[in-house]
Coordinates of N, CA and C and ligand atoms in Angstrom, one line a residue:
M1 N 0.8 -1.2 0.0 CA 0.0 0.0 0.0 C 0.9 1.2 0.0
D2 N 0.3 2.3 -0.5 CA 1.1 3.6 -0.5 C 0.4 4.5 0.5
F3 N 1.3 5.3 1.2 CA 0.8 6.2 2.2 C 0.5 7.6 1.7
I4 N 0.8 7.8 0.4 CA 0.5 9.1 -0.2 C -0.5 9.0 -1.3
S5 N -1.1 10.1 -1.7 CA -2.2 10.0 -2.6 C -1.7 9.5 -4.0
P6 N -2.6 8.9 -4.8 CA -2.2 8.4 -6.1 C -1.6 9.5 -7.0
D7 N -2.1 10.8 -6.8 CA -1.6 11.9 -7.6 C -0.1 12.1 -7.2
L8 N 0.1 12.2 -5.9 CA 1.5 12.4 -5.4 C 2.4 11.3 -5.8
Q9 N 1.8 10.0 -5.7 CA 2.6 8.9 -6.1 C 3.0 8.9 -7.5
H10 N 2.1 9.4 -8.4 CA 2.4 9.5 -9.8 C 3.5 10.6 -10.0
Y11 N 3.3 11.7 -9.3 CA 4.3 12.8 -9.4 C 5.7 12.3 -9.0
V12 N 5.8 11.6 -7.9 CA 7.0 11.1 -7.3 C 7.7 10.2 -8.4
S13 N 6.9 9.3 -9.0 CA 7.4 8.3 -10.0 C 7.9 9.1 -11.2
Q14 N 7.1 10.1 -11.6 CA 7.5 10.8 -12.8 C 8.8 11.6 -12.6
H15 N 9.1 12.0 -11.4 CA 10.3 12.8 -11.1 C 11.4 11.9 -10.6
S16 N 11.3 10.6 -10.8 CA 12.4 9.7 -10.5 C 12.8 9.1 -11.8
S17 N 14.0 8.5 -11.8 CA 14.6 8.0 -13.1 C 13.6 6.9 -13.7
S18 N 13.6 6.9 -15.0 CA 12.9 5.8 -15.6 C 13.6 4.5 -15.5
V19 N 12.9 3.4 -15.9 CA 13.5 2.1 -15.8 C 13.9 1.5 -17.2
S20 N 14.7 0.5 -17.1 CA 15.1 -0.2 -18.4 C 13.9 -0.8 -19.0
E21 N 14.1 -1.1 -20.3 CA 13.0 -1.8 -21.1 C 12.7 -3.1 -20.4
L22 N 13.7 -3.8 -20.0 CA 13.5 -5.1 -19.4 C 12.6 -5.0 -18.1
L23 N 13.0 -4.0 -17.2 CA 12.2 -3.9 -16.0 C 10.7 -3.5 -16.3
A24 N 10.6 -2.7 -17.3 CA 9.2 -2.3 -17.7 C 8.4 -3.5 -18.2
R25 N 9.2 -4.4 -19.0 CA 8.5 -5.6 -19.5 C 8.1 -6.6 -18.3
I26 N 9.0 -6.7 -17.4 CA 8.7 -7.6 -16.2 C 7.5 -7.1 -15.5
D27 N 7.5 -5.8 -15.3 CA 6.3 -5.1 -14.6 C 5.0 -5.4 -15.3
R28 N 5.1 -5.2 -16.6 CA 3.9 -5.4 -17.5 C 3.4 -6.8 -17.5
E29 N 4.4 -7.7 -17.8 CA 4.1 -9.2 -17.9 C 3.6 -9.7 -16.5
T30 N 4.2 -9.3 -15.4 CA 3.8 -9.7 -14.1 C 2.3 -9.4 -13.9
H31 N 2.0 -8.1 -14.2 CA 0.6 -7.7 -14.0 C -0.4 -8.5 -14.9
L32 N 0.1 -8.8 -16.1 CA -0.8 -9.5 -17.1 C -0.9 -11.0 -16.8
E33 N 0.2 -11.6 -16.3 CA 0.3 -13.1 -16.4 C 0.6 -13.8 -15.1
V34 N 0.8 -13.1 -14.0 CA 1.3 -13.7 -12.8 C 0.3 -13.4 -11.7
L35 N 0.1 -14.4 -10.8 CA -0.8 -14.2 -9.6 C -0.2 -13.2 -8.7
Q36 N -1.0 -12.4 -8.0 CA -0.6 -11.4 -7.0 C 0.5 -10.4 -7.5
P37 N 0.2 -9.7 -8.6 CA 1.2 -8.8 -9.1 C 1.5 -7.6 -8.1
R38 N 0.7 -7.4 -7.1 CA 1.0 -6.3 -6.1 C 2.3 -6.6 -5.4
M39 N 2.7 -7.9 -5.4 CA 4.0 -8.2 -4.7 C 5.2 -7.6 -5.3
L40 N 5.1 -7.3 -6.6 CA 6.3 -6.7 -7.3 C 6.6 -5.3 -6.7
S41 N 7.9 -5.0 -6.5 CA 8.3 -3.7 -5.9 C 7.8 -2.5 -6.7
G42 N 7.9 -2.6 -8.1 CA 7.3 -1.5 -8.9 C 8.3 -0.4 -9.1
H43 N 7.9 0.6 -9.9 CA 8.8 1.6 -10.4 C 9.5 2.4 -9.2
F44 N 8.7 3.0 -8.4 CA 9.3 3.9 -7.3 C 10.1 3.1 -6.4
Q45 N 9.6 2.1 -5.8 CA 10.4 1.3 -4.8 C 11.6 0.7 -5.5
G46 N 11.5 0.3 -6.7 CA 12.6 -0.3 -7.5 C 13.7 0.7 -7.6
R47 N 13.3 2.0 -7.9 CA 14.4 3.1 -8.0 C 15.0 3.3 -6.7
V48 N 14.3 3.2 -5.6 CA 14.8 3.4 -4.3 C 15.9 2.3 -4.0
L49 N 15.5 1.0 -4.3 CA 16.4 -0.1 -4.1 C 17.7 0.1 -5.0
S50 N 17.5 0.5 -6.2 CA 18.6 0.7 -7.1 C 19.6 1.8 -6.5
M51 N 18.9 2.9 -6.1 CA 19.7 4.0 -5.6 C 20.5 3.6 -4.3
L52 N 19.8 2.9 -3.4 CA 20.5 2.5 -2.2 C 21.7 1.5 -2.5
S53 N 21.4 0.6 -3.5 CA 22.5 -0.3 -3.9 C 23.7 0.5 -4.5
H54 N 23.4 1.5 -5.3 CA 24.4 2.3 -5.9 C 25.2 3.0 -4.8
L55 N 24.5 3.5 -3.8 CA 25.2 4.2 -2.6 C 26.1 3.2 -1.9
L56 N 25.7 2.0 -1.7 CA 26.4 1.0 -0.9 C 27.5 0.3 -1.7
R57 N 27.3 0.2 -3.0 CA 28.2 -0.6 -3.9 C 28.5 -2.0 -3.3
P58 N 27.5 -2.8 -2.9 CA 27.8 -4.1 -2.3 C 28.5 -5.0 -3.1
K59 N 29.4 -5.8 -2.5 CA 30.1 -6.9 -3.2 C 29.1 -8.1 -3.3
N60 N 28.4 -8.4 -2.2 CA 27.5 -9.5 -2.2 C 26.2 -9.1 -1.7
I61 N 25.1 -9.4 -2.4 CA 23.7 -9.1 -2.0 C 23.0 -10.4 -1.8
L62 N 22.2 -10.5 -0.8 CA 21.3 -11.6 -0.6 C 19.8 -11.1 -0.7
E63 N 19.0 -11.7 -1.5 CA 17.6 -11.3 -1.6 C 16.8 -12.5 -1.1
I64 N 15.9 -12.3 -0.2 CA 15.0 -13.4 0.2 C 13.6 -13.0 -0.3
G65 N 13.2 -13.7 -1.4 CA 11.9 -13.5 -2.0 C 12.1 -12.8 -3.4
T66 N 12.3 -13.7 -4.4 CA 12.6 -13.2 -5.8 C 11.3 -12.7 -6.5
Y67 N 10.3 -13.5 -6.3 CA 9.0 -13.4 -7.1 C 9.4 -13.3 -8.6
T68 N 9.1 -12.3 -9.4 CA 9.4 -12.3 -10.8 C 10.8 -11.7 -11.1
G69 N 11.5 -11.4 -10.1 CA 12.9 -10.9 -10.4 C 13.1 -9.4 -10.5
Y70 N 12.0 -8.6 -10.3 CA 12.1 -7.2 -10.5 C 13.0 -6.5 -9.5
S71 N 12.8 -6.8 -8.2 CA 13.7 -6.1 -7.2 C 15.1 -6.6 -7.3
A72 N 15.3 -7.9 -7.6 CA 16.7 -8.4 -7.8 C 17.4 -7.6 -8.8
L73 N 16.8 -7.4 -10.0 CA 17.5 -6.6 -11.0 C 17.7 -5.2 -10.7
C74 N 16.8 -4.6 -9.9 CA 17.0 -3.2 -9.4 C 18.2 -3.2 -8.4
L75 N 18.3 -4.1 -7.5 CA 19.4 -4.2 -6.6 C 20.7 -4.5 -7.3
A76 N 20.7 -5.3 -8.3 CA 21.9 -5.7 -9.1 C 22.5 -4.5 -9.8
E77 N 21.7 -3.4 -10.0 CA 22.3 -2.3 -10.7 C 23.4 -1.6 -9.9
G78 N 23.4 -1.8 -8.6 CA 24.4 -1.1 -7.8 C 25.6 -2.0 -7.4
L79 N 25.5 -3.3 -7.8 CA 26.6 -4.2 -7.4 C 28.0 -3.7 -7.8
A80 N 29.0 -4.1 -7.0 CA 30.4 -3.9 -7.5 C 30.6 -4.7 -8.7
S81 N 31.6 -4.3 -9.5 CA 31.7 -4.9 -10.9 C 32.0 -6.4 -10.7
D82 N 32.6 -6.8 -9.6 CA 32.9 -8.2 -9.4 C 31.9 -8.8 -8.4
G83 N 30.8 -8.1 -8.2 CA 29.8 -8.5 -7.1 C 28.9 -9.6 -7.6
K84 N 28.2 -10.2 -6.6 CA 27.2 -11.3 -6.9 C 25.9 -11.0 -6.1
L85 N 24.9 -11.4 -6.7 CA 23.6 -11.3 -6.0 C 23.0 -12.7 -5.9
L86 N 22.7 -13.2 -4.7 CA 22.0 -14.5 -4.5 C 20.5 -14.2 -4.2
T87 N 19.6 -14.7 -5.0 CA 18.2 -14.5 -4.7 C 17.5 -15.8 -4.5
I88 N 16.6 -15.9 -3.5 CA 16.0 -17.2 -3.2 C 14.5 -17.1 -3.2
D89 N 13.9 -18.1 -3.8 CA 12.4 -18.1 -3.7 C 11.9 -19.6 -3.7
V90 N 10.9 -19.8 -3.0 CA 10.4 -21.1 -2.8 C 9.4 -21.6 -4.0
N91 N 9.0 -20.6 -4.8 CA 8.0 -20.9 -5.8 C 8.6 -21.3 -7.1
E92 N 8.6 -22.6 -7.3 CA 9.3 -23.1 -8.5 C 8.4 -22.9 -9.8
E93 N 7.2 -22.5 -9.6 CA 6.3 -22.3 -10.8 C 6.8 -21.1 -11.6
L94 N 7.5 -20.2 -11.0 CA 8.0 -19.0 -11.7 C 9.4 -19.1 -12.2
E95 N 10.0 -20.3 -12.0 CA 11.4 -20.4 -12.2 C 11.8 -20.1 -13.7
N96 N 11.1 -20.7 -14.7 CA 11.5 -20.5 -16.1 C 11.4 -19.1 -16.5
R97 N 10.3 -18.5 -16.1 CA 10.1 -17.0 -16.4 C 11.2 -16.2 -15.8
V98 N 11.5 -16.4 -14.6 CA 12.5 -15.6 -13.9 C 13.9 -15.8 -14.5
R99 N 14.3 -17.1 -14.7 CA 15.6 -17.4 -15.3 C 15.7 -16.7 -16.7
A100 N 14.6 -16.6 -17.5 CA 14.7 -16.0 -18.8 C 14.9 -14.4 -18.6
Y101 N 14.2 -13.9 -17.6 CA 14.4 -12.4 -17.3 C 15.9 -12.2 -16.9
F102 N 16.4 -13.0 -16.0 CA 17.8 -12.8 -15.6 C 18.8 -12.9 -16.8
E103 N 18.5 -13.9 -17.6 CA 19.4 -14.2 -18.8 C 19.3 -13.0 -19.8
A104 N 18.2 -12.3 -19.8 CA 18.0 -11.2 -20.7 C 18.6 -9.9 -20.2
S105 N 19.1 -9.9 -18.9 CA 19.6 -8.7 -18.3 C 21.1 -8.6 -18.4
D106 N 21.6 -7.5 -18.0 CA 23.1 -7.2 -18.0 C 23.8 -8.0 -16.8
Y107 N 23.0 -8.6 -16.0 CA 23.6 -9.1 -14.7 C 23.5 -10.6 -14.6
A108 N 23.3 -11.3 -15.8 CA 23.1 -12.7 -15.8 C 24.2 -13.5 -15.1
A109 N 25.4 -13.0 -15.4 CA 26.6 -13.7 -14.8 C 26.8 -13.4 -13.3
Q110 N 26.1 -12.4 -12.8 CA 26.3 -12.0 -11.4 C 25.2 -12.5 -10.5
I111 N 24.1 -13.1 -11.1 CA 23.0 -13.5 -10.3 C 23.0 -15.0 -10.1
D112 N 22.8 -15.4 -8.9 CA 22.6 -16.8 -8.5 C 21.2 -16.9 -8.0
Y113 N 20.4 -17.7 -8.7 CA 18.9 -17.8 -8.3 C 18.7 -19.2 -7.8
Q114 N 18.3 -19.3 -6.6 CA 18.1 -20.6 -6.0 C 16.6 -20.8 -5.6
I115 N 16.1 -22.0 -5.9 CA 14.7 -22.3 -5.5 C 14.7 -23.1 -4.3
G116 N 14.0 -22.7 -3.3 CA 13.9 -23.4 -2.0 C 13.5 -22.6 -0.9
D117 N 13.3 -23.1 0.3 CA 12.9 -22.4 1.5 C 14.1 -21.6 2.0
A118 N 14.0 -20.3 2.0 CA 15.2 -19.4 2.3 C 15.7 -19.8 3.7
A119 N 14.8 -20.0 4.7 CA 15.2 -20.3 6.0 C 16.1 -21.5 6.2
Q120 N 15.9 -22.5 5.2 CA 16.7 -23.7 5.2 C 18.0 -23.4 4.5
I121 N 18.0 -22.6 3.4 CA 19.2 -22.4 2.6 C 20.2 -21.5 3.2
I122 N 19.7 -20.4 3.9 CA 20.7 -19.4 4.4 C 21.7 -20.0 5.3
P123 N 21.3 -20.8 6.3 CA 22.4 -21.3 7.2 C 23.4 -22.2 6.5
T124 N 23.2 -22.6 5.3 CA 24.2 -23.4 4.5 C 25.1 -22.6 3.7
L125 N 24.9 -21.3 3.7 CA 25.7 -20.4 2.8 C 27.1 -20.2 3.4
Q126 N 28.1 -20.2 2.5 CA 29.5 -19.9 3.0 C 29.8 -18.4 2.8
L127 N 29.1 -17.7 2.0 CA 29.3 -16.3 1.7 C 28.9 -15.4 2.8
K128 N 29.6 -14.2 2.9 CA 29.1 -13.1 3.7 C 28.6 -12.0 2.8
F129 N 27.6 -11.2 3.3 CA 26.9 -10.2 2.4 C 27.1 -8.8 3.0
D130 N 26.9 -7.8 2.1 CA 27.0 -6.4 2.4 C 25.6 -5.9 2.5
L131 N 24.6 -6.5 1.9 CA 23.2 -6.1 1.8 C 22.3 -7.3 1.7
V132 N 21.3 -7.3 2.6 CA 20.3 -8.4 2.6 C 18.9 -7.7 2.4
F133 N 18.2 -8.1 1.4 CA 16.8 -7.6 1.2 C 15.8 -8.7 1.6
I134 N 15.0 -8.4 2.7 CA 14.0 -9.4 3.2 C 12.7 -9.1 2.6
D135 N 12.1 -10.0 1.8 CA 10.8 -9.7 1.2 C 10.1 -11.0 0.9
A136 N 10.0 -11.9 1.9 CA 9.3 -13.1 1.6 C 8.2 -13.4 2.7
D137 N 8.1 -14.6 3.1 CA 7.0 -15.0 4.1 C 7.1 -14.2 5.4
K138 N 6.0 -13.4 5.6 CA 6.0 -12.5 6.8 C 6.2 -13.3 8.1
Q139 N 5.6 -14.5 8.2 CA 5.8 -15.3 9.4 C 7.2 -15.7 9.7
Q140 N 8.0 -15.7 8.7 CA 9.4 -16.1 8.9 C 10.3 -14.8 9.0
Y141 N 9.8 -13.7 9.0 CA 10.6 -12.4 9.1 C 11.6 -12.5 10.4
P142 N 11.1 -12.9 11.5 CA 12.0 -12.9 12.7 C 13.2 -13.8 12.4
T143 N 12.9 -15.0 11.8 CA 14.0 -15.9 11.5 C 14.9 -15.3 10.5
Y144 N 14.4 -14.7 9.4 CA 15.2 -14.1 8.3 C 16.1 -13.0 8.9
Y145 N 15.5 -12.2 9.9 CA 16.2 -11.1 10.5 C 17.5 -11.6 11.2
E146 N 17.3 -12.7 12.0 CA 18.4 -13.2 12.8 C 19.4 -13.9 11.8
Q147 N 18.9 -14.6 10.8 CA 19.8 -15.2 9.8 C 20.6 -14.1 9.0
A148 N 19.9 -13.0 8.7 CA 20.6 -12.0 7.9 C 21.7 -11.4 8.8
L149 N 21.5 -11.2 10.1 CA 22.6 -10.7 10.9 C 23.7 -11.6 10.9
E150 N 23.5 -12.9 10.9 CA 24.5 -13.9 10.9 C 25.4 -13.8 9.7
V151 N 24.8 -13.6 8.5 CA 25.5 -13.7 7.2 C 26.0 -12.3 6.7
L152 N 25.7 -11.3 7.5 CA 26.1 -9.9 7.1 C 27.5 -9.6 7.6
N153 N 28.2 -8.9 6.8 CA 29.5 -8.3 7.2 C 29.2 -7.2 8.2
P154 N 30.1 -6.9 9.2 CA 29.9 -5.7 10.1 C 29.8 -4.5 9.2
G155 N 28.9 -3.6 9.5 CA 28.7 -2.4 8.6 C 27.8 -2.7 7.5
G156 N 27.4 -3.9 7.3 CA 26.5 -4.3 6.2 C 25.0 -3.9 6.6
F157 N 24.2 -3.9 5.6 CA 22.8 -3.4 5.7 C 21.8 -4.4 5.4
I158 N 20.6 -4.3 6.1 CA 19.4 -5.1 5.9 C 18.3 -4.2 5.5
L159 N 17.6 -4.6 4.5 CA 16.3 -3.8 4.1 C 15.2 -4.8 4.3
I160 N 14.2 -4.4 5.1 CA 13.0 -5.3 5.3 C 11.8 -4.6 4.7
D161 N 11.1 -5.3 3.8 CA 9.9 -4.7 3.1 C 8.6 -4.9 3.9
N162 N 7.7 -4.1 3.7 CA 6.3 -4.2 4.2 C 6.1 -4.1 5.7
V163 N 7.1 -3.4 6.4 CA 7.0 -3.4 7.9 C 5.9 -2.6 8.4
L164 N 5.3 -1.7 7.6 CA 4.1 -1.0 8.1 C 2.8 -1.7 7.8
W165 N 2.9 -2.7 7.0 CA 1.7 -3.6 6.7 C 0.4 -2.8 6.5
S166 N 0.4 -2.0 5.5 CA -0.7 -1.1 5.2 C -1.2 -0.2 6.3
G167 N -0.3 0.1 7.2 CA -0.6 1.0 8.3 C -1.2 0.3 9.5
T168 N -1.5 -1.0 9.4 CA -2.2 -1.7 10.5 C -1.3 -1.8 11.8
V169 N 0.0 -1.7 11.7 CA 0.8 -1.8 12.9 C 0.5 -0.8 13.9
V170 N -0.1 0.4 13.5 CA -0.5 1.4 14.6 C -2.0 1.3 14.9
D171 N -2.7 0.4 14.4 CA -4.1 0.3 14.7 C -4.4 -1.0 15.5
E172 N -4.7 -0.7 16.8 CA -4.8 -1.8 17.8 C -6.0 -2.8 17.4
K173 N -6.9 -2.3 16.6 CA -8.0 -3.3 16.3 C -7.6 -4.4 15.4
H174 N -6.4 -4.2 14.8 CA -5.8 -5.3 13.9 C -4.9 -6.2 14.8
Q175 N -5.4 -7.4 15.1 CA -4.7 -8.3 16.0 C -4.4 -9.6 15.3
D176 N -4.5 -9.6 13.9 CA -4.2 -10.8 13.1 C -2.7 -11.2 13.3
K177 N -2.4 -12.4 12.8 CA -1.1 -13.0 13.0 C 0.0 -12.1 12.4
D178 N -0.2 -11.7 11.2 CA 0.9 -11.0 10.5 C 1.1 -9.6 11.1
T179 N 0.0 -8.9 11.4 CA 0.2 -7.6 12.0 C 0.9 -7.7 13.4
S180 N 0.5 -8.6 14.2 CA 1.1 -8.8 15.5 C 2.6 -9.1 15.4
L181 N 2.9 -10.0 14.5 CA 4.3 -10.4 14.3 C 5.1 -9.2 13.8
L182 N 4.6 -8.4 12.9 CA 5.4 -7.3 12.4 C 5.5 -6.3 13.5
R183 N 4.5 -6.0 14.3 CA 4.6 -5.1 15.4 C 5.7 -5.5 16.4
E184 N 5.7 -6.8 16.7 CA 6.7 -7.3 17.6 C 8.1 -7.2 17.1
L185 N 8.2 -7.6 15.8 CA 9.6 -7.5 15.1 C 10.1 -6.1 15.1
N186 N 9.2 -5.1 14.7 CA 9.6 -3.7 14.6 C 10.0 -3.2 16.0
L187 N 9.3 -3.6 17.0 CA 9.7 -3.2 18.4 C 11.1 -3.8 18.7
K188 N 11.3 -5.1 18.4 CA 12.5 -5.7 18.7 C 13.7 -5.0 18.0
I189 N 13.5 -4.7 16.7 CA 14.6 -4.1 15.9 C 14.8 -2.7 16.5
S190 N 13.8 -2.0 16.9 CA 14.0 -0.6 17.4 C 14.8 -0.6 18.7
Q191 N 14.7 -1.7 19.4 CA 15.5 -1.8 20.7 C 16.8 -2.6 20.6
D192 N 17.1 -3.1 19.4 CA 18.2 -4.0 19.2 C 19.5 -3.2 19.1
E193 N 20.4 -3.4 20.1 CA 21.6 -2.6 20.1 C 22.7 -3.1 19.2
R194 N 22.4 -4.2 18.5 CA 23.4 -4.7 17.5 C 23.3 -3.9 16.2
V195 N 22.3 -3.0 16.1 CA 22.0 -2.4 14.8 C 21.7 -0.9 15.0
E196 N 22.0 -0.1 13.9 CA 21.4 1.2 13.7 C 20.2 1.1 12.8
K197 N 19.2 1.9 12.9 CA 18.0 1.7 12.0 C 17.3 2.9 11.8
V198 N 16.6 3.0 10.6 CA 15.6 4.0 10.3 C 14.5 3.3 9.5
L199 N 13.3 3.6 10.0 CA 12.1 3.0 9.3 C 11.6 4.0 8.3
L200 N 11.8 3.7 7.0 CA 11.4 4.7 6.0 C 9.9 4.4 5.6
P201 N 9.1 5.4 5.6 CA 7.7 5.2 5.1 C 7.6 5.2 3.6
I202 N 8.3 4.3 3.0 CA 8.3 4.2 1.6 C 7.4 3.0 1.2
R203 N 6.5 3.3 0.3 CA 5.5 2.3 -0.1 C 4.9 1.7 1.2
D204 N 5.1 0.4 1.4 CA 4.4 -0.3 2.6 C 5.4 -0.3 3.8
G205 N 6.4 0.5 3.8 CA 7.4 0.6 4.9 C 8.6 -0.2 4.6
L206 N 9.7 0.4 4.6 CA 11.0 -0.2 4.3 C 12.0 0.1 5.5
Y207 N 12.3 -1.0 6.3 CA 13.2 -0.8 7.4 C 14.6 -0.9 6.9
L208 N 15.4 0.2 7.1 CA 16.8 0.2 6.7 C 17.7 0.1 8.0
I209 N 18.5 -1.0 8.0 CA 19.1 -1.4 9.2 C 20.6 -1.6 8.9
R210 N 21.5 -1.1 9.8 CA 22.9 -1.2 9.6 C 23.5 -2.1 10.8
K211 N 24.2 -3.1 10.4 CA 24.8 -3.9 11.5 C 26.0 -3.2 12.0
I212 N 26.1 -3.0 13.3 CA 27.2 -2.3 13.9 C 28.4 -3.2 14.0
Ligands
LIG301 C1 6.6 -10.0 -2.0 S1 7.1 -11.3 -3.1 C2 8.8 -10.8 -3.5 C3 8.7 -9.6 -4.4 C4 10.0 -9.2 -5.0 N1 11.1 -9.1 -4.0 C5 9.9 -7.9 -5.7 O1 9.9 -6.8 -5.0 O2 9.6 -7.8 -6.9 C6 7.4 -12.6 -1.9 C7 8.1 -13.9 -2.5 O3 8.5 -14.7 -1.4 C8 8.4 -16.0 -1.7 N2 8.5 -16.9 -0.5 C9 7.5 -17.1 0.3 N3 7.9 -18.0 1.3 C10 9.2 -18.2 1.0 C11 10.2 -19.0 1.6 N4 9.9 -19.8 2.7 N5 11.5 -19.1 1.1 C12 11.7 -18.3 -0.1 N6 10.8 -17.5 -0.7 C13 9.6 -17.5 -0.2 C14 7.1 -16.1 -2.5 O4 7.1 -17.2 -3.3 C15 7.1 -14.8 -3.3 O5 7.6 -14.9 -4.6

């Protein structure tokens, strides 16, 4: 969900950089052909991810939740020239589509796309990362957060998507599982002395966290 009006959202997008033809195609085809297209980061958040990645110039990026590959390709734009991006998704039905998108990109050689349960795969990784983007199963967010801290270099960053959960985190009448879990996690992170953090009200809420 967006916290600003559609007109302002349109203005913000219009005054941000445009995207590559490939990203525009992924956006269009995801909306036409894939279930739950709202999951795709989209133009504005994609440009934010790209800009943050350019600022950080990460050598290794871990993405949890590939979906159709849109955010992976945005993050890849800022990779160091010898950098790698590992992206994990449990949904094998999208595999062929996503592999074709990655192959058509400038980052094919830098992207490692793995199918499986991220919480199972991450503890087996040998690599350390400079940036981790968490955007998969909300019930696993606390696990992903701890796993991300484990595989992150000191000074590395975590980005967590959807932490405002359409604004329900501040509305006590919402006591469903996902809202309660995100409230607890946000509280935990806000009090966690292992990290510096700023919760950005971008799209559905993007927590930007730096491991000290
Ligand atoms: C919100 S979408 C990701 C959107 C994508 N990052 C983007 O911005 O374009 C969430 C994805 O997490 C994946 N997912 C759910 N549970 C998972 C798990 N246990 N391990 C890995 N991926 C999972 C889903 O299959 C889905 O594709």
